[in-house]
Amino acid sequence: MDLTGLKWLQQQQQMVSPEFLQMLGSDGREELRRVETYLGKNIFDTIDGCISRTSSFQTEPVKNNEENRAVALLNKRKSEGKTETREKKKKKIKAEDETESSMKGKSNMSNTETSSDIHKQDYIHVRARRGEATDRHSLAERARREKISKKMKCLQDIVPGCNKVTGKAGMLDEIINYVQSLQQQVEFLSMKLSVLNPQLEFHINELSMMADLRSFPLHQQGSLDYSVMNSNQTTSLVVKNDAFSSWDIHSQCPYNNLRTDPVSNFFSLK
Amino acid sequence: MAFAENHINTDVPEKDVFALHFLQTLSNLSTQNPFSSPDKKSDRVKKIKKAAYVSMARAAGCTDRLWSRALLQRAAKRNNKIVRFPRRRKRVTWLRRRSNRRDPVEEAAAERLRNLVPGGGEMKTSKLMEETAHYIKCLSMQVKVMQCLVDGLSPK
């Protein structure tokens, strides 16, 4: 695979005939020179990049001739079909995140280094990745997917333990488990509260308790360390029911029975 | 956390706000039903749990968030039924059905998340992520408050 790609690149350099150069015109010649230097210099550094980019050309149903392929490479933007899609993209992209796409490359083809010097149009181009279609809908779909993945990264920061799992599915599972564990915690604590206050009398005493709460680790920015807080509480929890007995067993971390390591990591965060 | 700042705003008020709301709601509990004495544990627990969620929704921004709105609406109804409106089918047009561009694994997980987060049934997936982030933050804050309360009340 690498060898064939390398050969193709070498061919590309050799294939440039004088008529071809004339056809290109002066700007085209400049660009072609840039292409050559780029291909020549970085051939070993970016060979994979080149291959990945250039191989995408083969999927394009433009022309089979290699010369024409190079023309297509450089002059793609001049063809009519491209202007159409570009205009569509223009309308589409302006509605979307402009800063995001303006940071990306300029042309629709993924050969961004070579065509990066092509003069800017008024509107924003979005880089097409390897093997991906460049029509409007897949572009929108891709933007949507990127939005979602961005938000999932934010979620990853919030949910502890997400860093170890890679991939959307695993992360989402972690998030779901975390939400479930939090809701179970709420239920557990409300049970505890109901036991501690059987009459449900929360009046001014409790409000003054708030003053105590302020002096308590209420302002603690770190999360709860259950191993510390629960050690004196397990005995205070009066077990009246069988339903409560399961909560009482694990002294250190009451959620040990839920899951193993990831969950216990939640509760002993630094 | 390297970058604490998200482009999404997931700010959550301080613990004091949550604590205040929670205590207020709890004090309302005892004055609500003077005649019926809730002897059953499950009733008590349910009431406290509901109070916890409602106070959390109020503390975190009553109507600013979709999930808090949905929570309060659900709590306002007596039967506690989850009314889940069908998702707007705006996105699934005939053009998109060409190829299955939705990742099925991701969508299944998103579905489960929708069941968990209140008000999730109507959100698009990107909005769901935002709401989940805020919901998680508020939930953890509420848990901290409740834990502190329990610690304060428990005999030492």
PDB file of N, CA and C in Angstrom, chain A residues 91-133:
ATOM      1  N   LYS A  91     -24.617  28.815   2.170  1.00  0.00           N
ATOM      2  CA  LYS A  91     -25.842  29.113   2.910  1.00  0.00           C
ATOM      3  C   LYS A  91     -25.910  28.295   4.177  1.00  0.00           C
ATOM      4  N   LYS A  92     -25.461  27.078   4.028  1.00  0.00           N
ATOM      5  CA  LYS A  92     -25.564  26.174   5.156  1.00  0.00           C
ATOM      6  C   LYS A  92     -24.609  26.577   6.250  1.00  0.00           C
ATOM      7  N   ILE A  93     -23.410  26.893   5.812  1.00  0.00           N
ATOM      8  CA  ILE A  93     -22.363  27.082   6.818  1.00  0.00           C
ATOM      9  C   ILE A  93     -22.582  28.367   7.572  1.00  0.00           C
ATOM     10  N   LYS A  94     -23.087  29.347   6.937  1.00  0.00           N
ATOM     11  CA  LYS A  94     -23.288  30.599   7.646  1.00  0.00           C
ATOM     12  C   LYS A  94     -24.305  30.441   8.734  1.00  0.00           C
ATOM     13  N   ALA A  95     -25.169  29.515   8.549  1.00  0.00           N
ATOM     14  CA  ALA A  95     -26.123  29.284   9.618  1.00  0.00           C
ATOM     15  C   ALA A  95     -25.487  28.558  10.772  1.00  0.00           C
ATOM     16  N   GLU A  96     -24.383  27.904  10.500  1.00  0.00           N
ATOM     17  CA  GLU A  96     -23.773  27.107  11.548  1.00  0.00           C
ATOM     18  C   GLU A  96     -22.659  27.874  12.226  1.00  0.00           C
ATOM     19  N   ASP A  97     -21.898  27.120  12.949  1.00  0.00           N
ATOM     20  CA  ASP A  97     -20.855  27.707  13.777  1.00  0.00           C
ATOM     21  C   ASP A  97     -19.763  28.303  12.909  1.00  0.00           C
ATOM     22  N   GLU A  98     -19.713  29.573  12.815  1.00  0.00           N
ATOM     23  CA  GLU A  98     -18.794  30.161  11.842  1.00  0.00           C
ATOM     24  C   GLU A  98     -17.357  30.106  12.316  1.00  0.00           C
ATOM     25  N   THR A  99     -17.153  30.336  13.560  1.00  0.00           N
ATOM     26  CA  THR A  99     -15.768  30.314  14.028  1.00  0.00           C
ATOM     27  C   THR A  99     -15.158  28.937  13.850  1.00  0.00           C
ATOM     28  N   GLU A 100     -15.962  27.961  14.021  1.00  0.00           N
ATOM     29  CA  GLU A 100     -15.472  26.598  13.917  1.00  0.00           C
ATOM     30  C   GLU A 100     -14.995  26.295  12.513  1.00  0.00           C
ATOM     31  N   SER A 101     -15.795  26.654  11.558  1.00  0.00           N
ATOM     32  CA  SER A 101     -15.424  26.280  10.200  1.00  0.00           C
ATOM     33  C   SER A 101     -14.421  27.255   9.605  1.00  0.00           C
ATOM     34  N   SER A 102     -14.358  28.409  10.116  1.00  0.00           N
ATOM     35  CA  SER A 102     -13.390  29.335   9.535  1.00  0.00           C
ATOM     36  C   SER A 102     -11.986  28.968   9.928  1.00  0.00           C
ATOM     37  N   MET A 103     -11.871  28.198  10.962  1.00  0.00           N
ATOM     38  CA  MET A 103     -10.547  27.761  11.344  1.00  0.00           C
ATOM     39  C   MET A 103     -10.081  26.608  10.491  1.00  0.00           C
ATOM     40  N   LYS A 104     -11.015  25.962   9.837  1.00  0.00           N
ATOM     41  CA  LYS A 104     -10.639  24.810   9.023  1.00  0.00           C
ATOM     42  C   LYS A 104     -10.086  25.272   7.685  1.00  0.00           C
ATOM     43  N   GLY A 105      -9.809  24.280   6.859  1.00  0.00           N
ATOM     44  CA  GLY A 105      -9.163  24.580   5.579  1.00  0.00           C
ATOM     45  C   GLY A 105     -10.085  25.294   4.619  1.00  0.00           C
ATOM     46  N   LYS A 106      -9.513  25.546   3.480  1.00  0.00           N
ATOM     47  CA  LYS A 106     -10.222  26.432   2.580  1.00  0.00           C
ATOM     48  C   LYS A 106     -11.022  25.715   1.522  1.00  0.00           C
ATOM     49  N   SER A 107     -10.487  24.641   0.997  1.00  0.00           N
ATOM     50  CA  SER A 107     -11.188  24.058  -0.149  1.00  0.00           C
ATOM     51  C   SER A 107     -11.950  22.832   0.258  1.00  0.00           C
ATOM     52  N   ASN A 108     -12.800  22.430  -0.645  1.00  0.00           N
ATOM     53  CA  ASN A 108     -13.612  21.272  -0.356  1.00  0.00           C
ATOM     54  C   ASN A 108     -12.804  20.000  -0.427  1.00  0.00           C
ATOM     55  N   MET A 109     -11.839  19.995  -1.275  1.00  0.00           N
ATOM     56  CA  MET A 109     -10.995  18.823  -1.364  1.00  0.00           C
ATOM     57  C   MET A 109     -10.150  18.757  -0.110  1.00  0.00           C
ATOM     58  N   SER A 110      -9.784  17.579   0.241  1.00  0.00           N
ATOM     59  CA  SER A 110      -9.080  17.448   1.495  1.00  0.00           C
ATOM     60  C   SER A 110      -7.600  17.773   1.345  1.00  0.00           C
ATOM     61  N   ASN A 111      -7.179  18.154   0.198  1.00  0.00           N
ATOM     62  CA  ASN A 111      -5.768  18.466  -0.008  1.00  0.00           C
ATOM     63  C   ASN A 111      -5.524  19.884   0.422  1.00  0.00           C
ATOM     64  N   THR A 112      -5.492  20.065   1.725  1.00  0.00           N
ATOM     65  CA  THR A 112      -5.550  21.439   2.225  1.00  0.00           C
ATOM     66  C   THR A 112      -4.241  22.182   2.076  1.00  0.00           C
ATOM     67  N   GLU A 113      -3.124  21.499   2.193  1.00  0.00           N
ATOM     68  CA  GLU A 113      -1.866  22.234   2.132  1.00  0.00           C
ATOM     69  C   GLU A 113      -1.656  22.836   0.764  1.00  0.00           C
ATOM     70  N   THR A 114      -1.944  22.061  -0.239  1.00  0.00           N
ATOM     71  CA  THR A 114      -1.657  22.574  -1.577  1.00  0.00           C
ATOM     72  C   THR A 114      -2.606  23.684  -1.955  1.00  0.00           C
ATOM     73  N   SER A 115      -3.839  23.537  -1.605  1.00  0.00           N
ATOM     74  CA  SER A 115      -4.795  24.549  -2.033  1.00  0.00           C
ATOM     75  C   SER A 115      -5.028  25.598  -0.974  1.00  0.00           C
ATOM     76  N   SER A 116      -4.185  25.610   0.038  1.00  0.00           N
ATOM     77  CA  SER A 116      -4.420  26.598   1.085  1.00  0.00           C
ATOM     78  C   SER A 116      -4.098  27.993   0.584  1.00  0.00           C
ATOM     79  N   ASP A 117      -3.347  28.076  -0.497  1.00  0.00           N
ATOM     80  CA  ASP A 117      -3.003  29.403  -0.979  1.00  0.00           C
ATOM     81  C   ASP A 117      -3.963  29.893  -2.035  1.00  0.00           C
ATOM     82  N   ILE A 118      -4.931  29.091  -2.317  1.00  0.00           N
ATOM     83  CA  ILE A 118      -5.955  29.549  -3.254  1.00  0.00           C
ATOM     84  C   ILE A 118      -6.688  30.716  -2.615  1.00  0.00           C
ATOM     85  N   HIS A 119      -6.945  31.682  -3.391  1.00  0.00           N
ATOM     86  CA  HIS A 119      -7.468  32.910  -2.800  1.00  0.00           C
ATOM     87  C   HIS A 119      -8.817  32.676  -2.151  1.00  0.00           C
ATOM     88  N   LYS A 120      -9.025  33.367  -1.052  1.00  0.00           N
ATOM     89  CA  LYS A 120     -10.231  33.168  -0.262  1.00  0.00           C
ATOM     90  C   LYS A 120     -11.430  33.689  -1.016  1.00  0.00           C
ATOM     91  N   GLN A 121     -12.437  32.929  -0.877  1.00  0.00           N
ATOM     92  CA  GLN A 121     -13.710  33.426  -1.367  1.00  0.00           C
ATOM     93  C   GLN A 121     -14.383  34.169  -0.224  1.00  0.00           C
ATOM     94  N   ASP A 122     -15.542  34.657  -0.501  1.00  0.00           N
ATOM     95  CA  ASP A 122     -16.221  35.389   0.559  1.00  0.00           C
ATOM     96  C   ASP A 122     -16.739  34.477   1.637  1.00  0.00           C
ATOM     97  N   TYR A 123     -17.082  33.308   1.245  1.00  0.00           N
ATOM     98  CA  TYR A 123     -17.743  32.435   2.192  1.00  0.00           C
ATOM     99  C   TYR A 123     -16.775  31.394   2.742  1.00  0.00           C
ATOM    100  N   ILE A 124     -17.287  30.665   3.648  1.00  0.00           N
ATOM    101  CA  ILE A 124     -16.455  29.787   4.453  1.00  0.00           C
ATOM    102  C   ILE A 124     -16.496  28.387   3.880  1.00  0.00           C
ATOM    103  N   HIS A 125     -15.329  27.837   3.748  1.00  0.00           N
ATOM    104  CA  HIS A 125     -15.259  26.470   3.268  1.00  0.00           C
ATOM    105  C   HIS A 125     -15.018  25.542   4.446  1.00  0.00           C
ATOM    106  N   VAL A 126     -15.449  24.379   4.234  1.00  0.00           N
ATOM    107  CA  VAL A 126     -15.252  23.373   5.276  1.00  0.00           C
ATOM    108  C   VAL A 126     -14.458  22.237   4.680  1.00  0.00           C
ATOM    109  N   ARG A 127     -13.522  21.788   5.480  1.00  0.00           N
ATOM    110  CA  ARG A 127     -12.677  20.722   4.972  1.00  0.00           C
ATOM    111  C   ARG A 127     -13.441  19.413   4.932  1.00  0.00           C
ATOM    112  N   ALA A 128     -13.343  18.776   3.783  1.00  0.00           N
ATOM    113  CA  ALA A 128     -13.955  17.463   3.680  1.00  0.00           C
ATOM    114  C   ALA A 128     -12.922  16.420   4.061  1.00  0.00           C
ATOM    115  N   ARG A 129     -13.331  15.513   4.849  1.00  0.00           N
ATOM    116  CA  ARG A 129     -12.394  14.480   5.256  1.00  0.00           C
ATOM    117  C   ARG A 129     -12.327  13.372   4.248  1.00  0.00           C
ATOM    118  N   ARG A 130     -11.440  12.468   4.546  1.00  0.00           N
ATOM    119  CA  ARG A 130     -11.172  11.430   3.568  1.00  0.00           C
ATOM    120  C   ARG A 130     -12.396  10.554   3.394  1.00  0.00           C
ATOM    121  N   GLY A 131     -12.752  10.331   2.171  1.00  0.00           N
ATOM    122  CA  GLY A 131     -13.809   9.381   1.872  1.00  0.00           C
ATOM    123  C   GLY A 131     -15.187   9.865   2.225  1.00  0.00           C
ATOM    124  N   GLU A 132     -15.319  11.104   2.623  1.00  0.00           N
ATOM    125  CA  GLU A 132     -16.653  11.569   2.997  1.00  0.00           C
ATOM    126  C   GLU A 132     -17.250  12.405   1.898  1.00  0.00           C
ATOM    127  N   ALA A 133     -18.523  12.270   1.750  1.00  0.00           N
ATOM    128  CA  ALA A 133     -19.195  13.047   0.717  1.00  0.00           C
ATOM    129  C   ALA A 133     -19.250  14.510   1.114  1.00  0.00           C
TER     130      ALA A 133
END
